[in-house]
mmCIF file of N, CA and C in Angstrom:
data_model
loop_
_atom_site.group_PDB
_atom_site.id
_atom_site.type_symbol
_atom_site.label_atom_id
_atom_site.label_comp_id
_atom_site.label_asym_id
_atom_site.label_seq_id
_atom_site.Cartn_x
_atom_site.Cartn_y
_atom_site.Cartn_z
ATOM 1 N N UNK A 1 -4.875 17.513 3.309
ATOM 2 C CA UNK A 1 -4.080 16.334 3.538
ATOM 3 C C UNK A 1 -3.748 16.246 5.020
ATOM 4 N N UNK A 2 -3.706 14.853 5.846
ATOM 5 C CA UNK A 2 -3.820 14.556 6.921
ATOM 6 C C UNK A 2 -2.679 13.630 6.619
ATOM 7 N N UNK A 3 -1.072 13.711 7.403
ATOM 8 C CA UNK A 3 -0.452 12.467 8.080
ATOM 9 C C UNK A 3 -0.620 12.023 8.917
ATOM 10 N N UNK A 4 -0.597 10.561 8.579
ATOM 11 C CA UNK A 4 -0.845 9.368 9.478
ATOM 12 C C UNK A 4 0.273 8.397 10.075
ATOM 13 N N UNK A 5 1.287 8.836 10.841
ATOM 14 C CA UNK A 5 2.496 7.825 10.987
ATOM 15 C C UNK A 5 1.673 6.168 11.923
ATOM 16 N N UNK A 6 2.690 5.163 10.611
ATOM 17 C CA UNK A 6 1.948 3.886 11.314
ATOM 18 C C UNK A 6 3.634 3.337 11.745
ATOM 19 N N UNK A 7 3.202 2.485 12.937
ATOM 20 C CA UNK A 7 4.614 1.314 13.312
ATOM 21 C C UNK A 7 3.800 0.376 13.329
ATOM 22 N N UNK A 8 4.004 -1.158 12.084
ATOM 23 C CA UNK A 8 3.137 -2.204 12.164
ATOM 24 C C UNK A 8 4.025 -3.250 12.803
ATOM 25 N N UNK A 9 3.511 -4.462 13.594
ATOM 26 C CA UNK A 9 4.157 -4.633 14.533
ATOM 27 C C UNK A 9 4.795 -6.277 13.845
ATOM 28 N N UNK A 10 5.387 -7.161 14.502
ATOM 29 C CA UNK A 10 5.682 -8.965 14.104
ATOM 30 C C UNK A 10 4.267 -9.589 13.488
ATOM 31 N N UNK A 11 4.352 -9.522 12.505
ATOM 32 C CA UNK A 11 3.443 -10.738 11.668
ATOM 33 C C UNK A 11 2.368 -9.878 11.294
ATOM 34 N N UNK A 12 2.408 -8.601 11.050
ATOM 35 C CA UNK A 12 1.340 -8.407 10.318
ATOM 36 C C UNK A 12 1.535 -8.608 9.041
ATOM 37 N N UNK A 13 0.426 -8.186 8.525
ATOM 38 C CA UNK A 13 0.792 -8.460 6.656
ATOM 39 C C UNK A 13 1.223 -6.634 6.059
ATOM 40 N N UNK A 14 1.678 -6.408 5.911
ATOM 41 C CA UNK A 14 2.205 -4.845 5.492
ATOM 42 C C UNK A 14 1.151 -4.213 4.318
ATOM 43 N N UNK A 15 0.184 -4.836 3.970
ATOM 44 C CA UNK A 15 -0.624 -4.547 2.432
ATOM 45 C C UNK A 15 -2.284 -4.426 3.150
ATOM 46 N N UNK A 16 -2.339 -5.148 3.778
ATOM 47 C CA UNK A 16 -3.980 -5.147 4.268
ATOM 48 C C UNK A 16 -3.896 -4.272 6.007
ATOM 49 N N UNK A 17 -2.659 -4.306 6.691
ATOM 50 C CA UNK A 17 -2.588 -3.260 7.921
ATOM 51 C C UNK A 17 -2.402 -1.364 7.234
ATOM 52 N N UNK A 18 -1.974 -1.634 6.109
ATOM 53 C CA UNK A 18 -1.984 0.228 5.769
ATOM 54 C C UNK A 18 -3.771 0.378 5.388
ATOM 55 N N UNK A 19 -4.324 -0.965 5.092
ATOM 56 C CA UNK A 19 -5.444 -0.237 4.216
ATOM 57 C C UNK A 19 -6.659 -0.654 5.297
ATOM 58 N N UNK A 20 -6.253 -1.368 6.497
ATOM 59 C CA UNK A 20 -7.173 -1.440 8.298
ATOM 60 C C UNK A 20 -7.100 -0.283 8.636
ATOM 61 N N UNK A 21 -5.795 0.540 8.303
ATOM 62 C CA UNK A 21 -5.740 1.977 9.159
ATOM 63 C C UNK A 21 -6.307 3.259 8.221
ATOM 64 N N UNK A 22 -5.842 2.834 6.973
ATOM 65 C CA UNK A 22 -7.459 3.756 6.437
ATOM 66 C C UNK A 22 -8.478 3.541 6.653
ATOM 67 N N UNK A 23 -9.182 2.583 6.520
ATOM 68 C CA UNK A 23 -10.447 2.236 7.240
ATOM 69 C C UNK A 23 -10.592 2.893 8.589
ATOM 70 N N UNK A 24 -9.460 2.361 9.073
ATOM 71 C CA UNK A 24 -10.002 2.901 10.804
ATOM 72 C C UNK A 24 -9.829 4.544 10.861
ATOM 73 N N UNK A 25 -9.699 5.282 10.149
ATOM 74 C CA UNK A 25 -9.309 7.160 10.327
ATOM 75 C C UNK A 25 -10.476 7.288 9.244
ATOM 76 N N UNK A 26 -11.354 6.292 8.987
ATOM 77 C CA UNK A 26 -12.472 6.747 8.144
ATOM 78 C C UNK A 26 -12.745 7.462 6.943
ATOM 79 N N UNK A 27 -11.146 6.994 6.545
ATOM 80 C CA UNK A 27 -10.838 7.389 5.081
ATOM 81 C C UNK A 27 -10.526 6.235 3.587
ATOM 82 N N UNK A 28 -11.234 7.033 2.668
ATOM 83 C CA UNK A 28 -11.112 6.067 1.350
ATOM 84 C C UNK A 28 -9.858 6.602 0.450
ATOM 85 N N UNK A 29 -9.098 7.135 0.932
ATOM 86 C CA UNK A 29 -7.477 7.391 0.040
ATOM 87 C C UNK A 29 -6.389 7.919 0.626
ATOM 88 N N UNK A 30 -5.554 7.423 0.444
ATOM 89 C CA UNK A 30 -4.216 8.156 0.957
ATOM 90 C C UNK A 30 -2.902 7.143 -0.262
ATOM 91 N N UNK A 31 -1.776 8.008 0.187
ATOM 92 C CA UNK A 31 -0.664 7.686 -0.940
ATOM 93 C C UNK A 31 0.185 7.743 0.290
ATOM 94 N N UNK A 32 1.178 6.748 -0.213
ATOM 95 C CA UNK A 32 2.910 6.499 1.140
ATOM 96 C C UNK A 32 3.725 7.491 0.557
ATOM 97 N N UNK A 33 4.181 8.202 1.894
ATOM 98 C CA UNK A 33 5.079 9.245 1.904
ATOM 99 C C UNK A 33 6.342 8.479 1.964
ATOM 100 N N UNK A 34 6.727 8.041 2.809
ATOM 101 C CA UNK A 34 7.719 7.121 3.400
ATOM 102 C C UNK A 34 7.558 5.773 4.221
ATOM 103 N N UNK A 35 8.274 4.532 3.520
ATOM 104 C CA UNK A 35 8.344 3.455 4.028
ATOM 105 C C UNK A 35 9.702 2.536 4.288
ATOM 106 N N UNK A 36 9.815 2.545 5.798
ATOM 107 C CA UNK A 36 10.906 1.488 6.184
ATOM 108 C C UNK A 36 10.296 0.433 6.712
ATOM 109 N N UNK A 37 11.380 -0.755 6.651
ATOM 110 C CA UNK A 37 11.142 -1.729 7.916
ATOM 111 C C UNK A 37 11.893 -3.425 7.635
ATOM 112 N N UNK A 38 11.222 -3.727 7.936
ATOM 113 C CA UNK A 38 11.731 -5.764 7.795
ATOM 114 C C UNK A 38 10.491 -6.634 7.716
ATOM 115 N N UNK A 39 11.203 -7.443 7.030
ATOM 116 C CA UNK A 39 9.958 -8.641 6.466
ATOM 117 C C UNK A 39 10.690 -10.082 6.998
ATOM 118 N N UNK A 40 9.408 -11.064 7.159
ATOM 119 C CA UNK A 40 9.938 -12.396 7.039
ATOM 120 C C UNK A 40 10.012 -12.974 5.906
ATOM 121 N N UNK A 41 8.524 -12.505 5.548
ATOM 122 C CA UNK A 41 8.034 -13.219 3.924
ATOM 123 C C UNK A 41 7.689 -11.326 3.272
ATOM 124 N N UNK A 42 8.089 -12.214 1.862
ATOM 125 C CA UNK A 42 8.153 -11.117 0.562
ATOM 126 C C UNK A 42 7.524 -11.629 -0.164
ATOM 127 N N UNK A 43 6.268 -10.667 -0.637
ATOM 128 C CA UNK A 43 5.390 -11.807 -1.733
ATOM 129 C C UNK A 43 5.502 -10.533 -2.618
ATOM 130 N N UNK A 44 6.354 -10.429 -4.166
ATOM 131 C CA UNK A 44 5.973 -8.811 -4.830
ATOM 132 C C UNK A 44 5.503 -9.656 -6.551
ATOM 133 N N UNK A 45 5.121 -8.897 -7.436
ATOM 134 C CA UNK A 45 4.856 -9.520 -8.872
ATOM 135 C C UNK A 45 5.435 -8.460 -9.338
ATOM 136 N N UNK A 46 6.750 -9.556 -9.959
ATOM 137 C CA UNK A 46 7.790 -8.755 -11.203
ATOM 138 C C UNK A 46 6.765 -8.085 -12.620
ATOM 139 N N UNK A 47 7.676 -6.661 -12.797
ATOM 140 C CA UNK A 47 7.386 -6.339 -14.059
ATOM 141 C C UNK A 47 6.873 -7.586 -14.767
ATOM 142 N N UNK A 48 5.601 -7.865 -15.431
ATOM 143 C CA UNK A 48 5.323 -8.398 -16.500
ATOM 144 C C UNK A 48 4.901 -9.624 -15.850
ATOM 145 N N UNK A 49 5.331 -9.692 -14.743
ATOM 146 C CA UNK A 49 4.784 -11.820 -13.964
ATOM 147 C C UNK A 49 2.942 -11.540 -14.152
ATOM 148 N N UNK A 50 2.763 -12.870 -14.299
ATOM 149 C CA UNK A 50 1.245 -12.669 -13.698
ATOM 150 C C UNK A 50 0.826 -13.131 -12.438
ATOM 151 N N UNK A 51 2.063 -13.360 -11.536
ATOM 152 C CA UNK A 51 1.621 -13.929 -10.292
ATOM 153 C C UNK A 51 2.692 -13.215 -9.451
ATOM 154 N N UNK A 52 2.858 -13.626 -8.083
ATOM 155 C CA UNK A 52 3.510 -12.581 -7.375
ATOM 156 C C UNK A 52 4.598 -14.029 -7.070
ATOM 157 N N UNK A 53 6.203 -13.889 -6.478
ATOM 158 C CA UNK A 53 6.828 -14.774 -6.034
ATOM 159 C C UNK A 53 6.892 -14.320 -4.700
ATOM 160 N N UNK A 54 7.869 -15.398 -4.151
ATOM 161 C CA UNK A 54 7.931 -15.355 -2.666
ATOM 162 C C UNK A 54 9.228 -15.154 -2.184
ATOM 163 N N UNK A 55 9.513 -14.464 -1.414
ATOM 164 C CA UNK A 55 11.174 -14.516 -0.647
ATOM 165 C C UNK A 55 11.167 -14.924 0.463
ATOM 166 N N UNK A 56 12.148 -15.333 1.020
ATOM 167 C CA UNK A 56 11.568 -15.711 2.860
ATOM 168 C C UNK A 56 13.216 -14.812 3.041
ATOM 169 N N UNK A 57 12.683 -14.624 4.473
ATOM 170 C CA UNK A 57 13.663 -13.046 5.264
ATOM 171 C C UNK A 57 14.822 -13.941 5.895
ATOM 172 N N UNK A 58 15.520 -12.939 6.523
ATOM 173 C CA UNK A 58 15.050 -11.726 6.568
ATOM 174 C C UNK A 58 15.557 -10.302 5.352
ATOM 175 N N UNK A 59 14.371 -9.985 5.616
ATOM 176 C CA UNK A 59 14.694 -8.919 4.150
ATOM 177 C C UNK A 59 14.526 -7.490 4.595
ATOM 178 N N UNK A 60 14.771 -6.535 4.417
ATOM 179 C CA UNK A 60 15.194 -4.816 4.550
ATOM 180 C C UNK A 60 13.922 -3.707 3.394
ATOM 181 N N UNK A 61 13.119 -3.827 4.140
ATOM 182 C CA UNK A 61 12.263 -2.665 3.131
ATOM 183 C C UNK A 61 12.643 -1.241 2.949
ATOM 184 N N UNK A 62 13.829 -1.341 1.729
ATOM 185 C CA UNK A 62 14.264 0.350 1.228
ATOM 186 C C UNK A 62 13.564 0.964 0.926
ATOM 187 N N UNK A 63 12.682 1.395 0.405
ATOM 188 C CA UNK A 63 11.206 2.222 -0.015
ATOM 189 C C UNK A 63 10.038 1.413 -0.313
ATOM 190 N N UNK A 64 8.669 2.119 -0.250
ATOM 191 C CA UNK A 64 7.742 1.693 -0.401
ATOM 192 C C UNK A 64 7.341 3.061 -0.863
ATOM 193 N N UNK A 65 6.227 2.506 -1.797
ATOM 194 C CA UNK A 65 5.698 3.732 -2.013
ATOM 195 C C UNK A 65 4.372 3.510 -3.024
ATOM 196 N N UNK A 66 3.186 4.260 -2.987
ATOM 197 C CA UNK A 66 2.017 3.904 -3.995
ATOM 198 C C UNK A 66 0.862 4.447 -2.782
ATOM 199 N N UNK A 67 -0.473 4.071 -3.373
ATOM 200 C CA UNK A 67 -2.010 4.661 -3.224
ATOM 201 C C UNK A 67 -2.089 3.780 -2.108
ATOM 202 N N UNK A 68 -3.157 4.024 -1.370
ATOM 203 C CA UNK A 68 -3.742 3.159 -0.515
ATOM 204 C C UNK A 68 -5.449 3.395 -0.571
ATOM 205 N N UNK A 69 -6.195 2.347 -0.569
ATOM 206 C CA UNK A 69 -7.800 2.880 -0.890
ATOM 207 C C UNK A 69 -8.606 1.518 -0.191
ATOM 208 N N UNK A 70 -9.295 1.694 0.780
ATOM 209 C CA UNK A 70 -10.216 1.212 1.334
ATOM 210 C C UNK A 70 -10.800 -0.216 0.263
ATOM 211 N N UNK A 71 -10.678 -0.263 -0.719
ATOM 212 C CA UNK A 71 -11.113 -1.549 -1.257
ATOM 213 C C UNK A 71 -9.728 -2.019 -3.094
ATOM 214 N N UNK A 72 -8.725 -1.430 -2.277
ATOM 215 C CA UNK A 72 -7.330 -1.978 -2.983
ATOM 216 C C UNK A 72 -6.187 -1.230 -2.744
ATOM 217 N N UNK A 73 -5.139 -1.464 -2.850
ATOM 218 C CA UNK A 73 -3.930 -0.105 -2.839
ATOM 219 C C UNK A 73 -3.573 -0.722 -4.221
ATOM 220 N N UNK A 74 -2.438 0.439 -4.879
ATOM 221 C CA UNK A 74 -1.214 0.184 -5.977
ATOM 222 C C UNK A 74 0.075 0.289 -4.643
ATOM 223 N N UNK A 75 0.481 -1.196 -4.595
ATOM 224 C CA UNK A 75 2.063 -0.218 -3.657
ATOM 225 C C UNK A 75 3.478 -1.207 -4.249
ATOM 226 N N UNK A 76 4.315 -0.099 -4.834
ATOM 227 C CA UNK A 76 5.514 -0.823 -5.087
ATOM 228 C C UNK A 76 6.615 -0.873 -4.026
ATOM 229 N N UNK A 77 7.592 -1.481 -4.019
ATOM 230 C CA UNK A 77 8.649 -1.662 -2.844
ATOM 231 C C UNK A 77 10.111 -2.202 -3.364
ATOM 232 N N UNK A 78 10.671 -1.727 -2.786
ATOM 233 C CA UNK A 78 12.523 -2.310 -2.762
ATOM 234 C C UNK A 78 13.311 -2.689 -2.037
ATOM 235 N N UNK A 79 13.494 -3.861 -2.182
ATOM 236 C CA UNK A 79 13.645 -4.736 -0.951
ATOM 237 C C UNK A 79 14.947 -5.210 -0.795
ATOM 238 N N UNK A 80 15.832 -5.308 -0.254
ATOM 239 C CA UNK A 80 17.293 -6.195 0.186
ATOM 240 C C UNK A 80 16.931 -7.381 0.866
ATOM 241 N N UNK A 81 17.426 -8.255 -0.117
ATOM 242 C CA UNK A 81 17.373 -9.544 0.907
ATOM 243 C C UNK A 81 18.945 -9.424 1.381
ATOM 244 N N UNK A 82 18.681 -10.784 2.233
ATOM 245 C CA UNK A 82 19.801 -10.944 3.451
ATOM 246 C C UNK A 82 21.642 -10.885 2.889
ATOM 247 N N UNK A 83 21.614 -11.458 1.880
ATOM 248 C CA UNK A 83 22.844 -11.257 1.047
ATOM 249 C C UNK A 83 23.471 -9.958 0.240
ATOM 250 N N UNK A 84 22.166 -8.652 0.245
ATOM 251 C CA UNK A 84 22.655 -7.954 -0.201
ATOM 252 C C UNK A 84 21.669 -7.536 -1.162
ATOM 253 N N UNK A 85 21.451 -8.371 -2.579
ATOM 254 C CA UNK A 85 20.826 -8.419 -3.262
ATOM 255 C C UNK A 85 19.260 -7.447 -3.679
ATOM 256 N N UNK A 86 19.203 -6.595 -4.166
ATOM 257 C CA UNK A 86 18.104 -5.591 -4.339
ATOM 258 C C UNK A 86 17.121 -5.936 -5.189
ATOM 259 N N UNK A 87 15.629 -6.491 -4.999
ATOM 260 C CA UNK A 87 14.761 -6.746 -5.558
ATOM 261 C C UNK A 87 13.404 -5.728 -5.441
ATOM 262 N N UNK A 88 12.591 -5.814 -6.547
ATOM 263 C CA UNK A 88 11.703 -4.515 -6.699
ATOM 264 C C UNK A 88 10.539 -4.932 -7.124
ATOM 265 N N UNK A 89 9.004 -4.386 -7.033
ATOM 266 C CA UNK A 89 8.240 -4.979 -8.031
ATOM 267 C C UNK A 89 6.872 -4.465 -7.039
ATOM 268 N N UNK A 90 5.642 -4.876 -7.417
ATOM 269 C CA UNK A 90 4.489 -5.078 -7.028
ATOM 270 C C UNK A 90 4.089 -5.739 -5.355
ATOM 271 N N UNK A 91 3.887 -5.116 -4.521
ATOM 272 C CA UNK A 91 3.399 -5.429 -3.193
ATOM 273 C C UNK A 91 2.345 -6.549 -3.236
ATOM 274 N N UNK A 92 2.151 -7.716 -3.204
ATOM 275 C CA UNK A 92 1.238 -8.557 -2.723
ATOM 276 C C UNK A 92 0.760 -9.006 -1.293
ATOM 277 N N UNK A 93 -0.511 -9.427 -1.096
ATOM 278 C CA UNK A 93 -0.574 -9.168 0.098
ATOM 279 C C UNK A 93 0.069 -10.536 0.683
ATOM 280 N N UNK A 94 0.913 -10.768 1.976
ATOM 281 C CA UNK A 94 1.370 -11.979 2.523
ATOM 282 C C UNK A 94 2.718 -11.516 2.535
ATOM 283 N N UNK A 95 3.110 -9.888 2.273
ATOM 284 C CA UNK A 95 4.134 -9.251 2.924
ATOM 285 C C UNK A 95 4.165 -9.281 4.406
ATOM 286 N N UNK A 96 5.463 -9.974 5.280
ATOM 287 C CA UNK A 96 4.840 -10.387 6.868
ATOM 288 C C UNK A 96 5.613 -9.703 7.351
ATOM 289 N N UNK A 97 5.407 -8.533 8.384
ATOM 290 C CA UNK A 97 6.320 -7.583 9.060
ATOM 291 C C UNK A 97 7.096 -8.581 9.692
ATOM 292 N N UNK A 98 8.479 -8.744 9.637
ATOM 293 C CA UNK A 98 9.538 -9.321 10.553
ATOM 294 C C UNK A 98 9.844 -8.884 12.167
ATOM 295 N N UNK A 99 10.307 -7.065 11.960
ATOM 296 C CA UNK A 99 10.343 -6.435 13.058
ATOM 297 C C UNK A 99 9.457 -5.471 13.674
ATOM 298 N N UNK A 100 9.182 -4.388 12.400
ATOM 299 C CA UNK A 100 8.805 -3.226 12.495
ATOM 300 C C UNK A 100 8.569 -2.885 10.671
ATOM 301 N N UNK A 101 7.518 -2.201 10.713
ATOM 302 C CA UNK A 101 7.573 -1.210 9.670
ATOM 303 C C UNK A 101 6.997 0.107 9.790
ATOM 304 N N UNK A 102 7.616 0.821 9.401
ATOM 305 C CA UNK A 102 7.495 2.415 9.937
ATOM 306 C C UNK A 102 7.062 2.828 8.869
ATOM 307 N N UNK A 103 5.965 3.759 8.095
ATOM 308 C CA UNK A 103 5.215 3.913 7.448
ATOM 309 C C UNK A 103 4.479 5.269 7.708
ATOM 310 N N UNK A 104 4.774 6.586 6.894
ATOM 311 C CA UNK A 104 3.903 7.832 7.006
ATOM 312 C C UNK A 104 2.846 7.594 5.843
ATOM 313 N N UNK A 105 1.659 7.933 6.038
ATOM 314 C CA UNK A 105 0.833 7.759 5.294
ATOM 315 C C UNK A 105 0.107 9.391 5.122
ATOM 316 N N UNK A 106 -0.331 9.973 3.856
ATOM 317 C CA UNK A 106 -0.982 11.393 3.523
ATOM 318 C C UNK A 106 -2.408 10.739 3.305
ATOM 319 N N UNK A 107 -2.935 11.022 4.117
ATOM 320 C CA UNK A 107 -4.784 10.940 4.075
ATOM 321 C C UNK A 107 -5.232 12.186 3.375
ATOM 322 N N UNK A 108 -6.066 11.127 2.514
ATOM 323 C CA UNK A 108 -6.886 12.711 1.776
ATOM 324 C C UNK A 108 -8.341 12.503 1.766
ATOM 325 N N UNK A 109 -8.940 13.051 3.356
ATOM 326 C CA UNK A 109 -10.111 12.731 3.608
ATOM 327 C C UNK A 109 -11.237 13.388 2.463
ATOM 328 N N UNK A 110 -10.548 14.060 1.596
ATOM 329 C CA UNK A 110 -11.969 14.889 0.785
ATOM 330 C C UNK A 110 -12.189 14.014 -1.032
ATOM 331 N N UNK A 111 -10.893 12.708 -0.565
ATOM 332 C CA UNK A 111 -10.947 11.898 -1.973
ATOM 333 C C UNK A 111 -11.649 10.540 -2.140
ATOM 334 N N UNK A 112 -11.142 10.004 -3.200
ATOM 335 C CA UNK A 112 -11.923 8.683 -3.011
ATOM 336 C C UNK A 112 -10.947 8.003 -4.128
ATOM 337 N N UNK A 113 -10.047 6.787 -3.741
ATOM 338 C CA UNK A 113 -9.728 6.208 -5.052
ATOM 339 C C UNK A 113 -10.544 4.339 -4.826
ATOM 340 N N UNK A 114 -11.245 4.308 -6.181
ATOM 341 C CA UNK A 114 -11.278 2.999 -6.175
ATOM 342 C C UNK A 114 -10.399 2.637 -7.837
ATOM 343 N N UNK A 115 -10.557 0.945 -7.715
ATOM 344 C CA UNK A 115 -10.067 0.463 -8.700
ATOM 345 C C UNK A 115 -11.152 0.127 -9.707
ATOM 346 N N UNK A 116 -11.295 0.416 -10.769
ATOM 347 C CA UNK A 116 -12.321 -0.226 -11.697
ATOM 348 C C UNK A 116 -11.599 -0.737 -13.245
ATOM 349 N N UNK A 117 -12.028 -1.407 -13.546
ATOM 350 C CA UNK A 117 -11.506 -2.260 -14.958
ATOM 351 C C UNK A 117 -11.333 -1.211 -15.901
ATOM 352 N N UNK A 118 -10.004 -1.228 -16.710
ATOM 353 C CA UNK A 118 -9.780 0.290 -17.855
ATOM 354 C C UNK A 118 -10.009 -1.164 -19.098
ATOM 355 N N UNK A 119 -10.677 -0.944 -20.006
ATOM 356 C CA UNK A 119 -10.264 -2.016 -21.207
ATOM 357 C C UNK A 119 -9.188 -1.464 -22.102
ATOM 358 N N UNK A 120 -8.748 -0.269 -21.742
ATOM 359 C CA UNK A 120 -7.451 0.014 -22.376
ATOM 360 C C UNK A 120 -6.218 -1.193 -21.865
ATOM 361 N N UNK A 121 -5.449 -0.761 -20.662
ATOM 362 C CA UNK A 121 -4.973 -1.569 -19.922
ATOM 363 C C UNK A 121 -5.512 -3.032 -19.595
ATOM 364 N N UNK A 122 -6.642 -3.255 -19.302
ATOM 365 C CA UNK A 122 -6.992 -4.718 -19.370
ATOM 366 C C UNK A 122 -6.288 -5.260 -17.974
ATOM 367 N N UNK A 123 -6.347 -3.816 -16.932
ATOM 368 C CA UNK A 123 -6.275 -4.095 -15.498
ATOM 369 C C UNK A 123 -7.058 -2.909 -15.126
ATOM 370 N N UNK A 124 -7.426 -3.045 -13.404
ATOM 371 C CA UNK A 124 -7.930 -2.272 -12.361
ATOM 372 C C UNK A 124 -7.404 -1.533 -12.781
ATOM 373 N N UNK A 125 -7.590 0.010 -12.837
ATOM 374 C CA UNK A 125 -6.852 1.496 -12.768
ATOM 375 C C UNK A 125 -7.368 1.902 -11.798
ATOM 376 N N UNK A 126 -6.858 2.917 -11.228
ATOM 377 C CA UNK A 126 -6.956 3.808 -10.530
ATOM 378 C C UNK A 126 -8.087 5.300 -10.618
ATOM 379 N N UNK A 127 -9.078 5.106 -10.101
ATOM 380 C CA UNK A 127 -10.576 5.860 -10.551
ATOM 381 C C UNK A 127 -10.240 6.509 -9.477
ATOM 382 N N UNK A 128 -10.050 8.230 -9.651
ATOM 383 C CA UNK A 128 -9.663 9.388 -8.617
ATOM 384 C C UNK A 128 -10.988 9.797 -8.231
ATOM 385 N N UNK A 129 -11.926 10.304 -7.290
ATOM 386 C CA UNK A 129 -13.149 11.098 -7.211
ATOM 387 C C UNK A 129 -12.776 12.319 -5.730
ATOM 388 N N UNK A 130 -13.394 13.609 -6.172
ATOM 389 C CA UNK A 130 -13.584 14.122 -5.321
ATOM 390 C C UNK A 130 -14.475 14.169 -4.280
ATOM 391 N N UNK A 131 -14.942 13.895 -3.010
ATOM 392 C CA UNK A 131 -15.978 13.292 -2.302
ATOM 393 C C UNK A 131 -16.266 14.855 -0.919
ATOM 394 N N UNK A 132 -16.416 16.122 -1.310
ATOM 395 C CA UNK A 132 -16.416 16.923 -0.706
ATOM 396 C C UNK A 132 -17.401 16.608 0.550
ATOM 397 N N UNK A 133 -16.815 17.275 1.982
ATOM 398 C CA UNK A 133 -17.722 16.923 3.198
ATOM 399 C C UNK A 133 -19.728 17.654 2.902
ATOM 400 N N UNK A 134 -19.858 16.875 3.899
ATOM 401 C CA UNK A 134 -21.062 17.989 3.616
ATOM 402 C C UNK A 134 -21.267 18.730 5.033
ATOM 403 N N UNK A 135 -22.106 19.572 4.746
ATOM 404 C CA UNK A 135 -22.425 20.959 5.927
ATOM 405 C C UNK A 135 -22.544 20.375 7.428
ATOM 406 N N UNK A 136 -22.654 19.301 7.827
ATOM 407 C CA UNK A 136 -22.631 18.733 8.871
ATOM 408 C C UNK A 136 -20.799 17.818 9.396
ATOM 409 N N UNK A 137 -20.083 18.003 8.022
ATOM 410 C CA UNK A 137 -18.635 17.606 8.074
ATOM 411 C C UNK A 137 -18.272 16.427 7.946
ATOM 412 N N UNK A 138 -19.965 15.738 7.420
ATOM 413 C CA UNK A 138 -19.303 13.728 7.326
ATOM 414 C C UNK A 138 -19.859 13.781 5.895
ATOM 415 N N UNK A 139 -19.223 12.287 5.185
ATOM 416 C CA UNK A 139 -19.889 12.555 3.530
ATOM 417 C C UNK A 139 -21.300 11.267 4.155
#
């Protein structure tokens, strides 16, 4: 396992910049250790929604936390909006960094998660693979 501390900067999207910076360290998995920061826009999908809603900021990111994988993440979050109010749920992407988000990320260059269809669930799951280097140290 490899940490990766990220600071994403005004207007990124918080869902597709964790999974640019796996890409860019040339890795297909890692999971959030720790996540702070601020949003303008909040896009999350409640327990059970089939679509994601929207908040507009400014809002307080209390934890984050979930997978990150080169072609999807799982990431949940808990959010304070401006009044106080504590909302929770599913990360969609069009989460818009407000100020800052500070973000440790655990790279696990020897894994691989993709998403593939479970017909149990009757969503993407989470498909773990081990992807060991080879004798030259790249897969």
């Amino acid at each position: 396992m490899q940490t990766l501390p990220l600071r994403l900067s005004p207007g990124q999207d918080l869902r597709h910049a964790l999974e640019a910076a796996l890409t860019t360290e040339g890795a297909r998995a890692a999971f959030v250790l720790s996540g702070i920061g601020s949003l303008s826009v909040a896009q999350l999908r409640l327990a059970g929604a089939e679509q994601a809603s929207t908040w507009q900021g400014p809002i307080e990111v209390l934890t984050l936390a979930g997978t990150v994988a080169d072609n999807g993440s799982h990431l949940h979050a808990s959010l304070a909006l401006a009044d106080g109010r504590v909302i929770g749920g599913h990360v969609a992407p069009g989460c818009t960094v407000r100020t800052t988000a500070e973000v440790l990320l655990a790279v696990l260059p020897e894994w691989e998660f993709r998403r593939l269809a479970d017909h149990a669930t009757g969503y993407a799951e989470l498909v773990i693979r081990h992807v060991p280097p080879t004798a030259a140290g790249k897969r």
